[in-house]
Coordinates of C-alpha atoms and ligand atoms in Angstrom, one line a residue:
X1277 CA 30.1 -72.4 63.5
X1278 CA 32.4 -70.9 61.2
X1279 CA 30.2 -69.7 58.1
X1280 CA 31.8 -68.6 54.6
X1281 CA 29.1 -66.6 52.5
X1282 CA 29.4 -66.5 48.9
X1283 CA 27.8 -63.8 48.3
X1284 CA 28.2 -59.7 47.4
X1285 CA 27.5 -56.3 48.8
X1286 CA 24.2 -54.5 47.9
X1287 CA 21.4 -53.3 48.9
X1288 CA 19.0 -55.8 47.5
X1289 CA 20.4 -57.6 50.8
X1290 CA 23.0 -60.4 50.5
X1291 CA 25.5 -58.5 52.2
X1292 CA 23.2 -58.2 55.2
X1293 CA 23.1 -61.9 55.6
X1294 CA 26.5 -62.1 56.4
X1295 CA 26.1 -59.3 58.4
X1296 CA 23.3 -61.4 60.8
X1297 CA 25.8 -63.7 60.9
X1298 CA 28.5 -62.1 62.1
X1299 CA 26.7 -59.9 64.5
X1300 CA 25.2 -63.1 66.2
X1301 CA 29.1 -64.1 66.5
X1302 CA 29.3 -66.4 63.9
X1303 CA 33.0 -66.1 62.1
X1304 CA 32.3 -65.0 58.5
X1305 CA 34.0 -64.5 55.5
X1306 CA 32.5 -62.7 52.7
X1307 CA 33.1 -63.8 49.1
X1308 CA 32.5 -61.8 46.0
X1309 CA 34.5 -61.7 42.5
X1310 CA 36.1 -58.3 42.9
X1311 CA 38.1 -56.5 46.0
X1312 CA 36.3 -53.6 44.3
X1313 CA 33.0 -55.3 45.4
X1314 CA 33.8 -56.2 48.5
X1315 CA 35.1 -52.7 49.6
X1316 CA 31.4 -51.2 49.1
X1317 CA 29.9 -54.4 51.0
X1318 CA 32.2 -53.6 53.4
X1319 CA 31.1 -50.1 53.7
X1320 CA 27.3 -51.1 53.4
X1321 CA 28.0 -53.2 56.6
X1322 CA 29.5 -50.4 58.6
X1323 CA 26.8 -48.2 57.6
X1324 CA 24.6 -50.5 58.7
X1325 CA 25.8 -51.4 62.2
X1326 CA 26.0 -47.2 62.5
X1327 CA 22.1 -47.5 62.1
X1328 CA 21.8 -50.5 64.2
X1329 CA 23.7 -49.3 67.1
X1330 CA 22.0 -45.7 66.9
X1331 CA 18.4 -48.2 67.9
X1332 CA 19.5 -50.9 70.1
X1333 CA 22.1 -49.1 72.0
X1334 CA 20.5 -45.3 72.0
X1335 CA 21.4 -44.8 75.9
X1336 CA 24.3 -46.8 75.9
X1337 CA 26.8 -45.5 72.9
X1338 CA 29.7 -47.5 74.7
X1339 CA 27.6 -50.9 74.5
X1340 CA 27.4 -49.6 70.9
X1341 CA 30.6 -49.0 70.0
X1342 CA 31.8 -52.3 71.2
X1343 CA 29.0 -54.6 69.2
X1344 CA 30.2 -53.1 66.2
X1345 CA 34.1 -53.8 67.1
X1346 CA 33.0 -57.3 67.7
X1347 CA 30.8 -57.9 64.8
X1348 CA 33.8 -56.4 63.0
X1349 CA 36.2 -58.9 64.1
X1350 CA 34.2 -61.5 63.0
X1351 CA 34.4 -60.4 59.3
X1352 CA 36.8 -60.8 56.3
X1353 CA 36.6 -61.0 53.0
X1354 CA 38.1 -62.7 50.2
X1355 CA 38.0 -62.9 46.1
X1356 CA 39.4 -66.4 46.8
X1357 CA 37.0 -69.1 47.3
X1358 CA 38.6 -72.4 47.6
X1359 CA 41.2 -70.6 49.3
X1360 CA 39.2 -69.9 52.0
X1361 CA 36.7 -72.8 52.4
X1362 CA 38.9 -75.2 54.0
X1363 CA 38.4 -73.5 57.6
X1364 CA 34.2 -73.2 57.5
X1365 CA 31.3 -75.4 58.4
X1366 CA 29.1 -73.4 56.9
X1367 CA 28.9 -72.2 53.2
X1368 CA 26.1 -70.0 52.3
X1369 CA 26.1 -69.6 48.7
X1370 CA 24.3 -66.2 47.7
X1371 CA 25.5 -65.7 43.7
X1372 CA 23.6 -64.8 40.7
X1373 CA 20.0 -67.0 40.0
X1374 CA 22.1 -69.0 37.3
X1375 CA 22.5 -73.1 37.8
X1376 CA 25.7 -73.3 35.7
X1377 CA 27.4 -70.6 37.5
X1378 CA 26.0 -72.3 41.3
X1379 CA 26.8 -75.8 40.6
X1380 CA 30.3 -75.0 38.9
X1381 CA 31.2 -72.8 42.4
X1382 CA 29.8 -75.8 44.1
X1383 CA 31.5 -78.4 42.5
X1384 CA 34.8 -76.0 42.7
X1385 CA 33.8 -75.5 47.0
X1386 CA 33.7 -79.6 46.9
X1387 CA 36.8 -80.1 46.2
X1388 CA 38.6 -77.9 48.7
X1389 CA 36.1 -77.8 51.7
X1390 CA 36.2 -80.5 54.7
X1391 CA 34.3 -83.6 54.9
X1392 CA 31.8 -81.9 57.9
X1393 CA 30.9 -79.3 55.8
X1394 CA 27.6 -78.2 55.2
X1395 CA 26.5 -76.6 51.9
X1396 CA 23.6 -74.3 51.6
X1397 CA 22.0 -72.4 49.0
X1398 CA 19.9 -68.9 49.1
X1399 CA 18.8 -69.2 45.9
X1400 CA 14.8 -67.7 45.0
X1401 CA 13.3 -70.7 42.6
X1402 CA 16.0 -73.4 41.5
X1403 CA 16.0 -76.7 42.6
X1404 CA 18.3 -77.4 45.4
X1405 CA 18.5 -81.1 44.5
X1406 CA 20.6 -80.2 41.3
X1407 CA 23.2 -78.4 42.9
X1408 CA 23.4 -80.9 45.4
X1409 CA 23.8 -83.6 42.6
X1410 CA 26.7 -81.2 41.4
X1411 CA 28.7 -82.0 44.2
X1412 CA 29.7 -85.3 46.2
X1413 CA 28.0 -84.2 49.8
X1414 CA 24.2 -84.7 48.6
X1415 CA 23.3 -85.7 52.3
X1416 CA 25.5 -82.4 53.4
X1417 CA 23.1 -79.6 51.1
X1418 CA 20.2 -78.0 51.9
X1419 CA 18.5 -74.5 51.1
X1420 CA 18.6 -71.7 53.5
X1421 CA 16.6 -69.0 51.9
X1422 CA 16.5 -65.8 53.9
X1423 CA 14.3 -62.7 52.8
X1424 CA 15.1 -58.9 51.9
X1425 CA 16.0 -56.9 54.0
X1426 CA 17.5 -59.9 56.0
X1427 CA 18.4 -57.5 59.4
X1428 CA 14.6 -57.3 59.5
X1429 CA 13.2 -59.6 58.0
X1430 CA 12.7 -63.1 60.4
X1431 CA 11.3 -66.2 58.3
X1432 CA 14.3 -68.0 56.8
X1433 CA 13.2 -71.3 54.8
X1434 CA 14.8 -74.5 55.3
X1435 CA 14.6 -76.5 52.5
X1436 CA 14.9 -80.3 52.6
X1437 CA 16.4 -82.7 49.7
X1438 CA 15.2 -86.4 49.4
X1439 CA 18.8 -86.4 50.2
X1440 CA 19.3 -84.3 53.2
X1441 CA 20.1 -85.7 56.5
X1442 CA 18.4 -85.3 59.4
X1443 CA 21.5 -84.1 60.7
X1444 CA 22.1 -81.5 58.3
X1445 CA 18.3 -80.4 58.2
X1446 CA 18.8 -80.0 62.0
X1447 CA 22.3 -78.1 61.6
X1448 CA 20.6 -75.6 59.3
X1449 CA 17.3 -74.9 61.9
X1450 CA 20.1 -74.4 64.8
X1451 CA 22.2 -72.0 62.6
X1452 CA 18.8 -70.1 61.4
X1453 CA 18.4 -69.6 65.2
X1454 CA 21.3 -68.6 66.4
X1455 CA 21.3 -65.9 63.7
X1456 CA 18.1 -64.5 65.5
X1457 CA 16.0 -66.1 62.6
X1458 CA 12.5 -68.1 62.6
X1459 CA 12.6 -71.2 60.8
X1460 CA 9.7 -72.7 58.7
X1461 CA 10.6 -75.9 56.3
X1462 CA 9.7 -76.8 53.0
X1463 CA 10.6 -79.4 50.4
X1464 CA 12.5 -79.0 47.2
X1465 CA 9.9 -77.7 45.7
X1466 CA 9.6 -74.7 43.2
X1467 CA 9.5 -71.2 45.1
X1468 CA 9.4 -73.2 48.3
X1469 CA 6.8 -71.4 50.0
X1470 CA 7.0 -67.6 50.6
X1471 CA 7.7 -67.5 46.3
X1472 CA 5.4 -69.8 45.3
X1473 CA 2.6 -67.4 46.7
X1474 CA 4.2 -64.1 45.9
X1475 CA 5.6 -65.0 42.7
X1476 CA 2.7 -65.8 40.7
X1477 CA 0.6 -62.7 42.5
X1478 CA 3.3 -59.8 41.7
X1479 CA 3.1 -61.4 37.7
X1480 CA -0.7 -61.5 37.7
X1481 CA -0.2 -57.5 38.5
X1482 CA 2.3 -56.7 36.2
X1483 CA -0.4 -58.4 33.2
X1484 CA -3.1 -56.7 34.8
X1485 CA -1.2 -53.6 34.4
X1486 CA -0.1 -55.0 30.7
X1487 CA -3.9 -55.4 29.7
X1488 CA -4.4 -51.9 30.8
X1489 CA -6.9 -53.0 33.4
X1490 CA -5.5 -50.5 36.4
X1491 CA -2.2 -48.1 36.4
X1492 CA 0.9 -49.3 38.5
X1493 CA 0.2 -46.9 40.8
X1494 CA -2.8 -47.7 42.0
X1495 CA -2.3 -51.3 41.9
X1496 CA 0.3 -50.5 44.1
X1497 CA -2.3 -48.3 46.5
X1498 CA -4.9 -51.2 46.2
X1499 CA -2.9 -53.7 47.8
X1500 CA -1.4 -51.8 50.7
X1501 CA -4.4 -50.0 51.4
X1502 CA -6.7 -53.0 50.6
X1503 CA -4.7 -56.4 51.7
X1504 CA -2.3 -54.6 53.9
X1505 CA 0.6 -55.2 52.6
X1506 CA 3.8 -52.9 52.9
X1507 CA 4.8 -53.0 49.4
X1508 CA 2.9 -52.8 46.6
X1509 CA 3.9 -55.4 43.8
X1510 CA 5.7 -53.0 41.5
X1511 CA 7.6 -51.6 44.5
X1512 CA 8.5 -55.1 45.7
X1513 CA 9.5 -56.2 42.3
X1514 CA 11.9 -53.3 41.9
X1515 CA 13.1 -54.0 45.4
X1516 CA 13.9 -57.6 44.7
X1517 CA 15.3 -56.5 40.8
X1518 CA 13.9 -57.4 37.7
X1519 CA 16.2 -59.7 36.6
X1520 CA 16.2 -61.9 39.4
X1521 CA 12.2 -62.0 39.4
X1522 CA 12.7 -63.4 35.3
X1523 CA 15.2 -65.5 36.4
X1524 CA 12.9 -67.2 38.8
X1525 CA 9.6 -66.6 36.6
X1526 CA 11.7 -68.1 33.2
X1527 CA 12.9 -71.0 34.8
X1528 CA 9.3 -72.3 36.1
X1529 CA 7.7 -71.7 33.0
X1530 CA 10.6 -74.2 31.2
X1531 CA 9.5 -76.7 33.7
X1532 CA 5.8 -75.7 33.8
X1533 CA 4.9 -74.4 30.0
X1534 CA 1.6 -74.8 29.8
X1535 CA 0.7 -73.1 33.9
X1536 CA -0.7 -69.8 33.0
X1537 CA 0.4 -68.5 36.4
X1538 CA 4.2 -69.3 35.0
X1539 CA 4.1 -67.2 31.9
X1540 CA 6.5 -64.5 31.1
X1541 CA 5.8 -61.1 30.8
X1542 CA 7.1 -59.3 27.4
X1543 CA 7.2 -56.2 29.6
X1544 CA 9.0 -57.6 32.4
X1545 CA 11.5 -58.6 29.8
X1546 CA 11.6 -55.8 28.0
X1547 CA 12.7 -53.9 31.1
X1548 CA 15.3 -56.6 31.8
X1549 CA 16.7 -56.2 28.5
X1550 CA 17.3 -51.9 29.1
X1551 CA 18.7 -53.0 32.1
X1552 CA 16.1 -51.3 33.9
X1553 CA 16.5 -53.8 36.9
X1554 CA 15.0 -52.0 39.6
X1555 CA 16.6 -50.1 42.5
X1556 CA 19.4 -51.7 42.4
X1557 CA 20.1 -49.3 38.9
X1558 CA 17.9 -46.2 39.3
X1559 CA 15.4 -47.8 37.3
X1560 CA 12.9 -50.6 37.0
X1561 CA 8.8 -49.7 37.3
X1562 CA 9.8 -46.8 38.9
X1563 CA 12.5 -44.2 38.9
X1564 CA 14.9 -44.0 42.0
X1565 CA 17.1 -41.0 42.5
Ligands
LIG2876 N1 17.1 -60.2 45.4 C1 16.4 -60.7 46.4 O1 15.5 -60.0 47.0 C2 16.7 -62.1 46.9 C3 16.0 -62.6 48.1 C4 16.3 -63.9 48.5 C5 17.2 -64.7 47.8 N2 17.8 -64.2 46.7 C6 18.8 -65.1 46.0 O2 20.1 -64.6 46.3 C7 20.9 -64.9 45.2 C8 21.5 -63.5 44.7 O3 20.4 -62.7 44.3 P1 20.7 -61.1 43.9 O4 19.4 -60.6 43.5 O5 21.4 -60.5 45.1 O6 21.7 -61.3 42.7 P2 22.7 -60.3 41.9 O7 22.9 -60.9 40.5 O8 22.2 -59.0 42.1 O9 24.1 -60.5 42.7 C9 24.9 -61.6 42.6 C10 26.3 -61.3 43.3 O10 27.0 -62.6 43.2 C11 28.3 -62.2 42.8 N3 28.9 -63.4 42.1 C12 28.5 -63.9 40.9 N4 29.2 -65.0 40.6 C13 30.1 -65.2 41.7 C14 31.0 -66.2 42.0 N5 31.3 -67.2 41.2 N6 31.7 -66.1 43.2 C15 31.4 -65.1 44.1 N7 30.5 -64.2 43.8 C16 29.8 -64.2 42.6 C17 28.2 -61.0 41.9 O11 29.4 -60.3 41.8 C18 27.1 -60.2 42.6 O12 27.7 -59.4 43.6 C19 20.0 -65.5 44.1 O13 20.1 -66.9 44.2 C20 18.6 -65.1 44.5 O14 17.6 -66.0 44.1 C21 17.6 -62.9 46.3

């Protein structure tokens, strides 16, 4: 399956998921809205394949050598779009947690991609049925949701319109596979399920932290130590950014207003606003060198 991935470089991980892709011999090109852009994802994903090799192919630098030539070939990139999407099967669309700015790139990929093609969206919390009711391929558009860092990371959810086909639904579990993934699946349904649990828990932190009830840090402490978890919630919400966990949090509460467990947090946004995003710019709860 050819796959085009709209999508960027960075850390926070969408680059990688091209990256899965093309290392499980999928053809891939990488979209992003600057060349600029692309040349750091490109070196992110060479970095990368240096630490990937240096694990899987320790005795064997040869082996090594050649799995990145071939994962290599298998990628290009592109500021073009609609230039590109009339040779895939697959479009991953990874942009910013914005509905306009999805469904006008969607309605955009419409026009110029084949018939066969099937759409799919990574986004975090919005409702896959809208962007699908951007374009005319409702019964060709699902969710494909993959988690940070996605070379790690194995659960990729599979999310399931009213309108999805069977066929499509199937399409998207075979492709999750081949990339080395686990499926699980999950209606349309706000946060689908890995969000709709984490979501809500890493906000009740940041207010018990608001109310003065515990420091960050030992929130932080408390939960790895406690529930076992790698992260604690401030860490994971500056590893996922900021912005994107407002994004998701201010778009539930417009549908939800009156679920406490959807409310915004006036420091969350006041962090947002001095663009103290998270990792991804030196700053968020924490600082980052
Ligand atoms: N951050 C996470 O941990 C995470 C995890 C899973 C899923 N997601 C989802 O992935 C998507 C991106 O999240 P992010 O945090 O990486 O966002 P981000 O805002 O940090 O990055 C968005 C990227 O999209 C590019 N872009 C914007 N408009 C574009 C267009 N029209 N065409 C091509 N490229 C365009 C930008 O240049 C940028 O590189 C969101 O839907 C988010 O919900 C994020």
């Amino acid at each position: 399956m050819r796959g085009l991935i709209v999508n960027r470089q960075c850390v926070c991980g969408n680059t990688w998921k091209m990256l899965v892709a093309a290392a499980s011999g999928h053809t891939v090109v990488l979209v992003d809205q600057s060349d600029e852009i692309l040349k750091k994802s490109t070196k992110g994903i060479e970095e990368s394949l240096k630490r990937v090799i240096k694990k899987k192919f320790a005795d064997k630098p040869e082996a090594g050598a050649e799995f990145i030539k071939k994962t290599l070939k298998n990628l290009t990139t592109s500021t073009d779009a609609a230039s590109v999407v009339h040779s895939t099967d697959l479009v991953i669309e990874a942009i910013v947690e914005n509905l306009e700015v999805k469904n006008k790139l969607f309605q955009t990929l419409d026009k110029f991609a084949p018939e066969h093609t099937i759409f799919a969206s990574n986004t975090s919390s919005l409702q896959i049925t809208k962007m699908a009711n951007a374009t005319t391929r409702q019964d060709r558009f699902g969710g494909l949701h993959f988690f940070n860092p996605v070379p790690m990371m194995k659960l990729v959810e599979v999310i399931k319109t009213p309108m999805t086909s069977q066929k499509t639904f199937e399409s998207l579990v075979d492709f999750s596979k081949a990339v080395g993934k686990s499926p699980v699946s999950c209606k349309d349904t706000p946060g689908f399920i890995v969000n709709r649990l984490l979501v809500p828990y890493m906000m009740e932190a940041v207010r018990l932290f608001e109310r003065g009830d515990a420091s960050k840090e030992d929130i932080d402490v408390a939960m790895k130590l406690g529930a076992g978890y790698p992260m604690g919630p401030f860490e994971l919400l500056d590893y996922v950014g900021l912005d994107t966990s407002k994004y998701i949090i201010d778009g539930w509460h417009s549908l939800e207003p009156n679920n406490p467990l959807f409310a915004p947090s006036p420091l969350l946004n006041k962090l947002v606003e001095e663009k103290k995003l998270g990792k991804k710019t030196g700053e968020g709860f924490y600082k980052y060198k």
